[in-house]
PDB file of C-alpha atoms and ligand atoms in Angstrom:
ATOM      1  CA  UNK W  20      52.901 -20.691  59.253  1.00  0.00           C
ATOM      2  CA  UNK W  21      51.244 -22.155  56.176  1.00  0.00           C
ATOM      3  CA  UNK W  22      51.791 -25.841  55.539  1.00  0.00           C
ATOM      4  CA  UNK W  23      54.922 -26.481  53.525  1.00  0.00           C
ATOM      5  CA  UNK W  24      54.490 -27.973  50.070  1.00  0.00           C
ATOM      6  CA  UNK W  25      57.156 -30.235  48.649  1.00  0.00           C
ATOM      7  CA  UNK W  26      56.903 -31.129  44.977  1.00  0.00           C
ATOM      8  CA  UNK W  27      58.194 -34.300  43.358  1.00  0.00           C
ATOM      9  CA  UNK W  28      58.932 -33.707  39.684  1.00  0.00           C
ATOM     10  CA  UNK W  29      56.539 -36.186  38.083  1.00  0.00           C
ATOM     11  CA  UNK W  30      57.813 -36.530  34.535  1.00  0.00           C
ATOM     12  CA  UNK W  31      59.503 -39.919  34.696  1.00  0.00           C
ATOM     13  CA  UNK W  32      61.338 -42.148  37.178  1.00  0.00           C
ATOM     14  CA  UNK W  33      60.764 -43.248  40.769  1.00  0.00           C
ATOM     15  CA  UNK W  34      58.157 -40.636  41.636  1.00  0.00           C
ATOM     16  CA  UNK W  35      56.080 -42.855  43.977  1.00  0.00           C
ATOM     17  CA  UNK W  36      59.114 -43.842  46.034  1.00  0.00           C
ATOM     18  CA  UNK W  37      59.997 -40.198  46.600  1.00  0.00           C
ATOM     19  CA  UNK W  38      56.413 -39.335  47.518  1.00  0.00           C
ATOM     20  CA  UNK W  39      56.456 -42.114  50.099  1.00  0.00           C
ATOM     21  CA  UNK W  40      59.874 -41.263  51.532  1.00  0.00           C
ATOM     22  CA  UNK W  41      59.021 -37.554  51.808  1.00  0.00           C
ATOM     23  CA  UNK W  42      55.664 -38.230  53.462  1.00  0.00           C
ATOM     24  CA  UNK W  43      57.429 -40.478  55.945  1.00  0.00           C
ATOM     25  CA  UNK W  44      60.019 -37.784  56.606  1.00  0.00           C
ATOM     26  CA  UNK W  45      57.246 -35.251  57.360  1.00  0.00           C
ATOM     27  CA  UNK W  46      55.572 -37.732  59.714  1.00  0.00           C
ATOM     28  CA  UNK W  47      58.794 -38.458  61.550  1.00  0.00           C
ATOM     29  CA  UNK W  48      59.521 -34.740  61.905  1.00  0.00           C
ATOM     30  CA  UNK W  49      55.902 -34.182  62.968  1.00  0.00           C
ATOM     31  CA  UNK W  50      55.583 -31.482  60.333  1.00  0.00           C
ATOM     32  CA  UNK W  51      52.271 -30.807  58.682  1.00  0.00           C
ATOM     33  CA  UNK W  52      52.830 -30.466  54.991  1.00  0.00           C
ATOM     34  CA  UNK W  53      51.854 -31.660  51.568  1.00  0.00           C
ATOM     35  CA  UNK W  54      53.897 -33.717  49.175  1.00  0.00           C
ATOM     36  CA  UNK W  55      52.629 -33.435  45.631  1.00  0.00           C
ATOM     37  CA  UNK W  56      53.624 -34.686  42.197  1.00  0.00           C
ATOM     38  CA  UNK W  57      54.310 -31.650  39.986  1.00  0.00           C
ATOM     39  CA  UNK W  58      54.822 -31.365  36.260  1.00  0.00           C
ATOM     40  CA  UNK W  59      53.414 -28.083  34.959  1.00  0.00           C
ATOM     41  CA  UNK W  60      54.622 -24.564  35.565  1.00  0.00           C
ATOM     42  CA  UNK W  61      51.544 -23.524  37.557  1.00  0.00           C
ATOM     43  CA  UNK W  62      52.185 -26.439  39.934  1.00  0.00           C
ATOM     44  CA  UNK W  63      55.899 -25.727  40.238  1.00  0.00           C
ATOM     45  CA  UNK W  64      55.159 -22.072  40.974  1.00  0.00           C
ATOM     46  CA  UNK W  65      53.322 -23.013  44.186  1.00  0.00           C
ATOM     47  CA  UNK W  66      55.792 -25.314  45.937  1.00  0.00           C
ATOM     48  CA  UNK W  67      58.426 -24.583  48.600  1.00  0.00           C
ATOM     49  CA  UNK W  68      60.902 -27.302  47.608  1.00  0.00           C
ATOM     50  CA  UNK W  69      61.386 -29.753  44.750  1.00  0.00           C
ATOM     51  CA  UNK W  70      62.780 -33.275  44.497  1.00  0.00           C
ATOM     52  CA  UNK W  71      64.016 -34.647  41.173  1.00  0.00           C
ATOM     53  CA  UNK W  72      63.660 -38.444  41.182  1.00  0.00           C
ATOM     54  CA  UNK W  73      65.992 -40.939  39.592  1.00  0.00           C
ATOM     55  CA  UNK W  74      65.076 -42.365  36.215  1.00  0.00           C
ATOM     56  CA  UNK W  75      66.345 -41.404  32.813  1.00  0.00           C
ATOM     57  CA  UNK W  76      67.819 -37.929  32.627  1.00  0.00           C
ATOM     58  CA  UNK W  77      67.526 -37.566  28.843  1.00  0.00           C
ATOM     59  CA  UNK W  78      63.761 -38.127  29.042  1.00  0.00           C
ATOM     60  CA  UNK W  79      63.257 -35.865  32.062  1.00  0.00           C
ATOM     61  CA  UNK W  80      65.337 -33.107  30.464  1.00  0.00           C
ATOM     62  CA  UNK W  81      63.575 -33.187  27.114  1.00  0.00           C
ATOM     63  CA  UNK W  82      60.064 -33.139  28.567  1.00  0.00           C
ATOM     64  CA  UNK W  83      60.851 -30.508  31.202  1.00  0.00           C
ATOM     65  CA  UNK W  84      62.171 -28.215  28.513  1.00  0.00           C
ATOM     66  CA  UNK W  85      59.067 -28.692  26.380  1.00  0.00           C
ATOM     67  CA  UNK W  86      56.670 -27.935  29.244  1.00  0.00           C
ATOM     68  CA  UNK W  87      58.540 -24.808  30.299  1.00  0.00           C
ATOM     69  CA  UNK W  88      59.414 -26.367  33.666  1.00  0.00           C
ATOM     70  CA  UNK W  89      63.161 -26.009  33.073  1.00  0.00           C
ATOM     71  CA  UNK W  90      63.240 -22.229  33.098  1.00  0.00           C
ATOM     72  CA  UNK W  91      60.947 -21.928  36.102  1.00  0.00           C
ATOM     73  CA  UNK W  92      62.952 -24.467  38.115  1.00  0.00           C
ATOM     74  CA  UNK W  93      66.162 -22.576  37.349  1.00  0.00           C
ATOM     75  CA  UNK W  94      64.584 -19.274  38.380  1.00  0.00           C
ATOM     76  CA  UNK W  95      63.078 -20.613  41.584  1.00  0.00           C
ATOM     77  CA  UNK W  96      66.291 -22.374  42.635  1.00  0.00           C
ATOM     78  CA  UNK W  97      68.362 -19.258  42.033  1.00  0.00           C
ATOM     79  CA  UNK W  98      65.884 -17.444  44.282  1.00  0.00           C
ATOM     80  CA  UNK W  99      66.575 -19.929  47.092  1.00  0.00           C
ATOM     81  CA  UNK W 100      64.023 -22.733  46.712  1.00  0.00           C
ATOM     82  CA  UNK W 101      65.594 -26.002  47.940  1.00  0.00           C
ATOM     83  CA  UNK W 102      66.134 -28.682  45.299  1.00  0.00           C
ATOM     84  CA  UNK W 103      67.303 -32.271  45.746  1.00  0.00           C
ATOM     85  CA  UNK W 104      68.183 -34.502  42.813  1.00  0.00           C
ATOM     86  CA  UNK W 105      68.833 -38.211  43.129  1.00  0.00           C
ATOM     87  CA  UNK W 106      70.685 -40.189  40.452  1.00  0.00           C
ATOM     88  CA  UNK W 107      69.191 -38.970  37.137  1.00  0.00           C
ATOM     89  CA  UNK W 108      67.963 -36.045  39.244  1.00  0.00           C
ATOM     90  CA  UNK W 109      71.564 -35.202  40.137  1.00  0.00           C
ATOM     91  CA  UNK W 110      72.498 -35.315  36.449  1.00  0.00           C
ATOM     92  CA  UNK W 111      69.729 -32.766  35.861  1.00  0.00           C
ATOM     93  CA  UNK W 112      71.394 -30.353  38.319  1.00  0.00           C
ATOM     94  CA  UNK W 113      74.717 -30.306  36.507  1.00  0.00           C
ATOM     95  CA  UNK W 114      76.086 -27.862  33.985  1.00  0.00           C
ATOM     96  CA  UNK W 115      78.031 -30.564  32.124  1.00  0.00           C
ATOM     97  CA  UNK W 116      77.449 -34.291  31.550  1.00  0.00           C
ATOM     98  CA  UNK W 117      79.004 -37.053  29.530  1.00  0.00           C
ATOM     99  CA  UNK W 118      78.386 -40.757  29.308  1.00  0.00           C
ATOM    100  CA  UNK W 119      81.126 -43.168  30.307  1.00  0.00           C
ATOM    101  CA  UNK W 120      80.565 -45.195  27.139  1.00  0.00           C
ATOM    102  CA  UNK W 121      79.240 -42.800  24.508  1.00  0.00           C
ATOM    103  CA  UNK W 122      81.106 -39.680  25.617  1.00  0.00           C
ATOM    104  CA  UNK W 123      79.673 -36.189  25.464  1.00  0.00           C
ATOM    105  CA  UNK W 124      75.960 -36.015  24.899  1.00  0.00           C
ATOM    106  CA  UNK W 125      73.876 -32.995  24.191  1.00  0.00           C
ATOM    107  CA  UNK W 126      71.076 -33.377  26.652  1.00  0.00           C
ATOM    108  CA  UNK W 127      68.814 -30.862  28.323  1.00  0.00           C
ATOM    109  CA  UNK W 128      69.662 -30.187  31.945  1.00  0.00           C
ATOM    110  CA  UNK W 129      68.789 -27.575  34.559  1.00  0.00           C
ATOM    111  CA  UNK W 130      72.389 -26.320  34.843  1.00  0.00           C
ATOM    112  CA  UNK W 131      72.085 -25.105  38.423  1.00  0.00           C
ATOM    113  CA  UNK W 132      75.375 -26.468  39.802  1.00  0.00           C
ATOM    114  CA  UNK W 133      78.828 -25.870  38.420  1.00  0.00           C
ATOM    115  CA  UNK W 134      79.711 -29.560  38.302  1.00  0.00           C
ATOM    116  CA  UNK W 135      80.465 -32.174  35.651  1.00  0.00           C
ATOM    117  CA  UNK W 136      78.839 -35.591  35.922  1.00  0.00           C
ATOM    118  CA  UNK W 137      79.768 -38.851  34.291  1.00  0.00           C
ATOM    119  CA  UNK W 138      76.635 -40.861  33.550  1.00  0.00           C
ATOM    120  CA  UNK W 139      76.539 -44.621  34.034  1.00  0.00           C
ATOM    121  CA  UNK W 140      79.913 -44.352  35.765  1.00  0.00           C
ATOM    122  CA  UNK W 141      79.669 -47.760  37.449  1.00  0.00           C
ATOM    123  CA  UNK W 142      78.422 -49.619  34.371  1.00  0.00           C
ATOM    124  CA  UNK W 143      75.060 -50.900  33.296  1.00  0.00           C
ATOM    125  CA  UNK W 144      71.960 -52.151  35.114  1.00  0.00           C
ATOM    126  CA  UNK W 145      73.721 -55.429  35.974  1.00  0.00           C
ATOM    127  CA  UNK W 146      76.419 -53.507  37.745  1.00  0.00           C
ATOM    128  CA  UNK W 147      73.982 -51.979  40.234  1.00  0.00           C
ATOM    129  CA  UNK W 148      75.076 -52.326  43.851  1.00  0.00           C
ATOM    130  CA  UNK W 149      74.582 -51.168  47.419  1.00  0.00           C
ATOM    131  CA  UNK W 150      77.253 -49.740  49.684  1.00  0.00           C
ATOM    132  CA  UNK W 151      77.399 -48.310  53.196  1.00  0.00           C
ATOM    133  CA  UNK W 152      78.371 -44.649  53.032  1.00  0.00           C
ATOM    134  CA  UNK W 153      79.777 -42.355  55.646  1.00  0.00           C
ATOM    135  CA  UNK W 154      77.822 -39.064  55.400  1.00  0.00           C
ATOM    136  CA  UNK W 155      78.438 -36.830  58.435  1.00  0.00           C
ATOM    137  CA  UNK W 156      75.994 -34.202  57.097  1.00  0.00           C
ATOM    138  CA  UNK W 157      73.022 -36.417  57.898  1.00  0.00           C
ATOM    139  CA  UNK W 158      74.351 -38.247  60.974  1.00  0.00           C
ATOM    140  CA  UNK W 159      77.028 -40.515  62.345  1.00  0.00           C
ATOM    141  CA  UNK W 160      75.474 -43.849  61.362  1.00  0.00           C
ATOM    142  CA  UNK W 161      76.313 -45.072  57.864  1.00  0.00           C
ATOM    143  CA  UNK W 162      73.742 -44.650  55.092  1.00  0.00           C
ATOM    144  CA  UNK W 163      72.869 -47.417  52.622  1.00  0.00           C
ATOM    145  CA  UNK W 164      73.618 -46.107  49.134  1.00  0.00           C
ATOM    146  CA  UNK W 165      71.576 -47.825  46.414  1.00  0.00           C
ATOM    147  CA  UNK W 166      73.372 -47.348  43.090  1.00  0.00           C
ATOM    148  CA  UNK W 167      71.452 -48.107  39.878  1.00  0.00           C
ATOM    149  CA  UNK W 168      73.221 -47.064  36.664  1.00  0.00           C
ATOM    150  CA  UNK W 169      74.482 -44.215  38.765  1.00  0.00           C
ATOM    151  CA  UNK W 170      76.490 -41.185  37.779  1.00  0.00           C
ATOM    152  CA  UNK W 171      79.484 -39.757  39.644  1.00  0.00           C
ATOM    153  CA  UNK W 172      80.658 -36.179  39.908  1.00  0.00           C
ATOM    154  CA  UNK W 173      83.990 -35.780  38.139  1.00  0.00           C
ATOM    155  CA  UNK W 174      84.517 -32.037  38.532  1.00  0.00           C
ATOM    156  CA  UNK W 175      83.337 -29.446  41.038  1.00  0.00           C
ATOM    157  CA  UNK W 176      83.862 -25.706  41.042  1.00  0.00           C
ATOM    158  CA  UNK W 177      84.128 -23.278  43.933  1.00  0.00           C
ATOM    159  CA  UNK W 178      81.347 -23.368  46.470  1.00  0.00           C
ATOM    160  CA  UNK W 179      80.239 -26.946  45.895  1.00  0.00           C
ATOM    161  CA  UNK W 180      80.761 -29.208  48.933  1.00  0.00           C
ATOM    162  CA  UNK W 181      81.415 -32.924  48.650  1.00  0.00           C
ATOM    163  CA  UNK W 182      79.204 -34.759  51.134  1.00  0.00           C
ATOM    164  CA  UNK W 183      79.920 -38.401  50.223  1.00  0.00           C
ATOM    165  CA  UNK W 184      82.494 -40.415  48.313  1.00  0.00           C
ATOM    166  CA  UNK W 185      83.047 -44.055  47.467  1.00  0.00           C
ATOM    167  CA  UNK W 186      86.534 -45.214  46.473  1.00  0.00           C
ATOM    168  CA  UNK W 187      87.511 -41.555  46.073  1.00  0.00           C
ATOM    169  CA  UNK W 188      84.646 -40.978  43.658  1.00  0.00           C
ATOM    170  CA  UNK W 189      82.238 -38.160  44.496  1.00  0.00           C
ATOM    171  CA  UNK W 190      78.703 -39.495  44.984  1.00  0.00           C
ATOM    172  CA  UNK W 191      76.929 -36.659  46.821  1.00  0.00           C
ATOM    173  CA  UNK W 192      77.317 -32.899  46.768  1.00  0.00           C
ATOM    174  CA  UNK W 193      75.670 -29.806  48.190  1.00  0.00           C
ATOM    175  CA  UNK W 194      75.747 -26.157  47.350  1.00  0.00           C
ATOM    176  CA  UNK W 195      73.550 -23.970  49.510  1.00  0.00           C
ATOM    177  CA  UNK W 196      69.954 -24.962  48.810  1.00  0.00           C
ATOM    178  CA  UNK W 197      70.842 -27.704  46.296  1.00  0.00           C
ATOM    179  CA  UNK W 198      71.677 -31.350  47.080  1.00  0.00           C
ATOM    180  CA  UNK W 199      72.600 -34.098  44.629  1.00  0.00           C
ATOM    181  CA  UNK W 200      73.161 -37.803  45.212  1.00  0.00           C
ATOM    182  CA  UNK W 201      74.391 -40.483  42.792  1.00  0.00           C
ATOM    183  CA  UNK W 202      72.448 -43.077  44.743  1.00  0.00           C
ATOM    184  CA  UNK W 203      68.728 -43.374  45.594  1.00  0.00           C
ATOM    185  CA  UNK W 204      67.948 -42.289  49.197  1.00  0.00           C
ATOM    186  CA  UNK W 205      64.262 -42.974  48.461  1.00  0.00           C
ATOM    187  CA  UNK W 206      65.094 -46.686  48.154  1.00  0.00           C
ATOM    188  CA  UNK W 207      67.193 -46.964  51.308  1.00  0.00           C
ATOM    189  CA  UNK W 208      64.468 -47.396  53.935  1.00  0.00           C
ATOM    190  CA  UNK W 209      66.135 -44.526  55.705  1.00  0.00           C
ATOM    191  CA  UNK W 210      64.521 -41.104  55.634  1.00  0.00           C
ATOM    192  CA  UNK W 211      67.515 -39.073  56.782  1.00  0.00           C
ATOM    193  CA  UNK W 212      68.116 -37.413  53.403  1.00  0.00           C
ATOM    194  CA  UNK W 213      64.457 -36.567  52.964  1.00  0.00           C
ATOM    195  CA  UNK W 214      64.338 -35.222  56.514  1.00  0.00           C
ATOM    196  CA  UNK W 215      67.430 -33.112  55.947  1.00  0.00           C
ATOM    197  CA  UNK W 216      65.871 -31.768  52.765  1.00  0.00           C
ATOM    198  CA  UNK W 217      62.562 -31.063  54.518  1.00  0.00           C
ATOM    199  CA  UNK W 218      64.453 -29.033  57.087  1.00  0.00           C
ATOM    200  CA  UNK W 219      65.967 -26.918  54.278  1.00  0.00           C
ATOM    201  CA  UNK W 220      62.439 -26.348  52.962  1.00  0.00           C
ATOM    202  CA  UNK W 221      61.188 -25.310  56.408  1.00  0.00           C
ATOM    203  CA  UNK W 222      64.068 -22.843  56.780  1.00  0.00           C
ATOM    204  CA  UNK W 223      63.344 -21.469  53.322  1.00  0.00           C
ATOM    205  CA  UNK W 224      59.696 -20.787  54.150  1.00  0.00           C
ATOM    206  CA  UNK W 225      60.446 -19.026  57.445  1.00  0.00           C
TER     207      UNK W 225
HETATM  208  N1  LIG G 305      71.675 -43.725  34.019  1.00  0.00           N
HETATM  209  C1  LIG G 305      70.547 -42.864  34.229  1.00  0.00           C
HETATM  210  C2  LIG G 305      70.735 -41.553  33.490  1.00  0.00           C
HETATM  211  O1  LIG G 305      71.773 -41.317  32.989  1.00  0.00           O
HETATM  212  C3  LIG G 305      70.347 -42.585  35.714  1.00  0.00           C
HETATM  213  C4  LIG G 305      69.932 -43.849  36.424  1.00  0.00           C
HETATM  214  C5  LIG G 305      69.086 -43.648  37.628  1.00  0.00           C
HETATM  215  O2  LIG G 305      68.529 -42.578  37.857  1.00  0.00           O
HETATM  216  N2  LIG G 305      68.911 -44.711  38.380  1.00  0.00           N
HETATM  217  O3  LIG G 305      69.837 -40.769  33.399  1.00  0.00           O
END
Protein backbone atom coordinates (compact mmCIF):
# COMPACT_ATOMS: atom_id res chain seq x y z
CA UNK A 1 0.00 0.00 0.00
CA UNK A 2 1.21 3.51 -0.74
CA UNK A 3 1.74 5.80 2.22
CA UNK A 4 -1.42 7.64 3.17
CA UNK A 5 -1.41 11.41 2.78
CA UNK A 6 -3.47 13.54 5.11
CA UNK A 7 -3.88 17.20 4.22
CA UNK A 8 -4.44 20.05 6.66
CA UNK A 9 -6.23 22.92 4.95
CA UNK A 10 -3.65 25.68 5.35
CA UNK A 11 -5.59 28.86 4.67
CA UNK A 12 -6.00 30.22 8.19
CA UNK A 13 -6.33 28.99 11.77
CA UNK A 14 -4.55 26.41 13.93
CA UNK A 15 -2.80 24.59 11.11
CA UNK A 16 0.40 23.75 13.05
CA UNK A 17 -1.53 22.21 15.93
CA UNK A 18 -3.37 19.90 13.54
CA UNK A 19 -0.15 18.95 11.78
CA UNK A 20 1.36 18.02 15.13
CA UNK A 21 -1.68 16.11 16.41
CA UNK A 22 -2.02 14.15 13.15
CA UNK A 23 1.67 13.27 13.03
CA UNK A 24 1.41 12.05 16.61
CA UNK A 25 -1.66 9.99 15.72
CA UNK A 26 0.25 8.32 12.85
CA UNK A 27 3.17 7.57 15.18
CA UNK A 28 0.92 6.08 17.83
CA UNK A 29 -0.85 3.93 15.23
CA UNK A 30 2.54 3.00 13.76
CA UNK A 31 1.30 4.03 10.34
CA UNK A 32 3.69 5.39 7.77
CA UNK A 33 2.14 8.42 6.19
CA UNK A 34 2.56 12.05 5.35
CA UNK A 35 0.75 14.99 6.86
CA UNK A 36 0.93 18.04 4.66
CA UNK A 37 -0.44 21.57 4.66
CA UNK A 38 -2.60 22.01 1.54
CA UNK A 39 -4.09 25.09 -0.03
CA UNK A 40 -4.19 24.76 -3.82
CA UNK A 41 -6.27 22.46 -5.95
CA UNK A 42 -3.30 20.44 -7.22
CA UNK A 43 -2.35 19.71 -3.59
CA UNK A 44 -5.89 18.83 -2.56
CA UNK A 45 -6.21 16.49 -5.53
CA UNK A 46 -3.42 14.26 -4.17
CA UNK A 47 -4.49 13.66 -0.58
CA UNK A 48 -6.47 10.79 0.99
CA UNK A 49 -8.10 12.78 3.79
CA UNK A 50 -8.47 16.42 4.81
CA UNK A 51 -8.67 18.23 8.14
CA UNK A 52 -10.19 21.71 8.38
CA UNK A 53 -8.64 23.54 11.34
CA UNK A 54 -10.37 25.96 13.66
CA UNK A 55 -9.92 29.66 13.05
CA UNK A 56 -12.24 32.09 11.37
CA UNK A 57 -14.75 30.48 9.05
CA UNK A 58 -15.55 33.64 7.07
CA UNK A 59 -11.89 34.00 6.09
CA UNK A 60 -11.40 30.31 5.30
CA UNK A 61 -14.58 30.24 3.22
CA UNK A 62 -13.79 33.34 1.19
CA UNK A 63 -10.24 32.30 0.34
CA UNK A 64 -11.14 28.67 -0.40
CA UNK A 65 -13.76 29.83 -2.86
CA UNK A 66 -11.31 32.15 -4.60
CA UNK A 67 -8.65 29.45 -5.00
CA UNK A 68 -11.09 26.90 -6.36
CA UNK A 69 -10.54 24.64 -3.34
CA UNK A 70 -14.23 24.72 -2.37
CA UNK A 71 -15.51 22.88 -5.42
CA UNK A 72 -12.76 20.27 -5.34
CA UNK A 73 -13.27 19.58 -1.63
CA UNK A 74 -17.00 19.12 -2.20
CA UNK A 75 -16.36 16.75 -5.10
CA UNK A 76 -13.75 14.69 -3.29
CA UNK A 77 -15.85 14.38 -0.12
CA UNK A 78 -18.90 13.27 -2.08
CA UNK A 79 -16.66 10.61 -3.63
CA UNK A 80 -15.78 9.29 -0.16
CA UNK A 81 -12.64 11.15 0.95
CA UNK A 82 -12.72 11.53 4.76
CA UNK A 83 -13.01 15.09 6.07
CA UNK A 84 -12.81 16.33 9.65
CA UNK A 85 -13.63 19.90 10.62
CA UNK A 86 -12.95 21.36 14.04
CA UNK A 87 -14.67 24.51 15.29
CA UNK A 88 -14.54 26.94 12.32
CA UNK A 89 -13.83 23.78 10.31
CA UNK A 90 -17.16 22.34 11.44
CA UNK A 91 -18.91 25.55 10.38
CA UNK A 92 -17.35 25.04 6.94
CA UNK A 93 -19.03 21.62 6.66
CA UNK A 94 -22.53 22.94 7.21
CA UNK A 95 -25.20 23.88 4.72
CA UNK A 96 -26.57 26.66 6.93
CA UNK A 97 -24.99 28.99 9.51
CA UNK A 98 -26.02 31.97 11.55
CA UNK A 99 -24.32 33.98 14.23
CA UNK A 100 -25.79 34.07 17.72
CA UNK A 101 -25.42 37.85 17.84
CA UNK A 102 -25.65 39.10 14.26
CA UNK A 103 -28.08 36.50 12.92
CA UNK A 104 -27.93 35.07 9.43
CA UNK A 105 -24.74 35.74 7.56
CA UNK A 106 -23.99 35.06 3.96
CA UNK A 107 -20.69 33.29 4.17
CA UNK A 108 -19.02 30.79 1.90
CA UNK A 109 -19.10 27.24 3.19
CA UNK A 110 -18.49 23.76 1.78
CA UNK A 111 -22.11 22.65 2.32
CA UNK A 112 -21.32 18.96 2.69
CA UNK A 113 -23.54 18.17 5.70
CA UNK A 114 -27.23 18.85 6.03
CA UNK A 115 -26.88 20.66 9.35
CA UNK A 116 -27.39 24.17 10.69
CA UNK A 117 -24.74 25.69 12.94
CA UNK A 118 -24.94 28.61 15.30
CA UNK A 119 -21.62 30.45 15.37
CA UNK A 120 -20.20 31.83 18.60
CA UNK A 121 -22.93 29.95 20.46
CA UNK A 122 -21.19 30.12 23.84
CA UNK A 123 -20.23 33.79 23.58
CA UNK A 124 -17.02 35.59 22.83
CA UNK A 125 -13.33 34.82 23.36
CA UNK A 126 -13.66 35.51 27.10
CA UNK A 127 -16.30 32.85 27.35
CA UNK A 128 -13.94 30.11 26.15
CA UNK A 129 -13.92 27.04 28.37
CA UNK A 130 -12.94 23.40 28.71
CA UNK A 131 -15.27 20.54 29.55
CA UNK A 132 -14.99 16.77 29.90
CA UNK A 133 -17.09 15.09 27.23
CA UNK A 134 -18.46 11.61 27.00
CA UNK A 135 -17.80 10.38 23.43
CA UNK A 136 -18.32 6.62 23.11
CA UNK A 137 -17.27 6.70 19.43
CA UNK A 138 -13.64 7.28 20.37
CA UNK A 139 -13.49 5.37 23.67
CA UNK A 140 -14.86 5.06 27.17
CA UNK A 141 -12.61 7.63 28.86
CA UNK A 142 -13.86 11.21 28.75
CA UNK A 143 -12.35 13.62 26.22
CA UNK A 144 -11.28 17.17 27.11
CA UNK A 145 -13.26 19.54 24.90
CA UNK A 146 -11.53 22.89 24.35
CA UNK A 147 -14.16 25.44 23.31
CA UNK A 148 -12.97 28.75 21.82
CA UNK A 149 -15.73 30.94 20.35
CA UNK A 150 -17.27 27.64 19.40
CA UNK A 151 -20.32 26.91 17.33
CA UNK A 152 -23.05 24.38 18.14
CA UNK A 153 -25.21 22.35 15.80
CA UNK A 154 -28.82 23.47 16.08
CA UNK A 155 -30.41 21.30 13.40
CA UNK A 156 -29.54 17.95 11.85
CA UNK A 157 -31.22 16.11 9.01
CA UNK A 158 -31.52 12.40 8.33
CA UNK A 159 -28.31 10.43 8.33
CA UNK A 160 -26.29 12.72 10.57
CA UNK A 161 -25.28 11.11 13.89
CA UNK A 162 -24.75 13.09 17.07
CA UNK A 163 -21.52 11.96 18.70
CA UNK A 164 -21.23 14.45 21.59
CA UNK A 165 -23.41 16.90 23.48
CA UNK A 166 -22.95 19.34 26.32
CA UNK A 167 -26.01 20.52 28.26
CA UNK A 168 -28.18 19.04 25.50
CA UNK A 169 -26.36 21.08 22.87
CA UNK A 170 -24.86 19.17 19.95
CA UNK A 171 -21.08 19.64 19.82
CA UNK A 172 -19.91 16.80 17.55
CA UNK A 173 -21.49 15.02 14.62
CA UNK A 174 -20.63 12.41 12.02
CA UNK A 175 -22.08 11.39 8.72
CA UNK A 176 -20.24 8.61 6.95
CA UNK A 177 -16.81 9.96 6.02
CA UNK A 178 -17.37 13.41 7.58
CA UNK A 179 -16.76 14.41 11.21
CA UNK A 180 -17.34 17.80 12.81
CA UNK A 181 -16.51 19.03 16.31
CA UNK A 182 -17.38 22.34 17.99
CA UNK A 183 -14.28 22.02 20.13
CA UNK A 184 -10.57 21.68 19.23
CA UNK A 185 -9.30 18.06 19.52
CA UNK A 186 -5.90 19.30 18.30
CA UNK A 187 -5.54 21.29 21.53
CA UNK A 188 -6.58 18.51 23.91
CA UNK A 189 -3.29 16.61 24.26
CA UNK A 190 -5.29 13.57 23.32
CA UNK A 191 -4.94 12.11 19.84
CA UNK A 192 -8.04 9.92 19.86
CA UNK A 193 -9.97 12.04 17.35
CA UNK A 194 -7.01 12.28 15.01
CA UNK A 195 -6.45 8.54 15.33
CA UNK A 196 -10.09 7.80 14.62
CA UNK A 197 -9.90 10.05 11.58
CA UNK A 198 -6.67 8.42 10.39
CA UNK A 199 -8.40 5.06 10.56
CA UNK A 200 -11.17 6.40 8.28
CA UNK A 201 -8.46 7.53 5.85
CA UNK A 202 -6.79 4.11 5.93
CA UNK A 203 -10.12 2.39 5.22
CA UNK A 204 -10.77 4.81 2.38
CA UNK A 205 -7.45 4.02 0.70
CA UNK A 206 -7.88 0.24 0.93
N1 LIG B 1 -16.06 31.76 15.91
C1 LIG B 1 -15.25 31.25 14.84
C2 LIG B 1 -16.03 31.25 13.54
O1 LIG B 1 -17.18 31.50 13.56
C3 LIG B 1 -14.78 29.83 15.15
C4 LIG B 1 -13.82 29.84 16.31
C5 LIG B 1 -12.81 28.76 16.30
O2 LIG B 1 -12.59 28.08 15.30
N2 LIG B 1 -12.12 28.62 17.41
O3 LIG B 1 -15.49 31.02 12.50
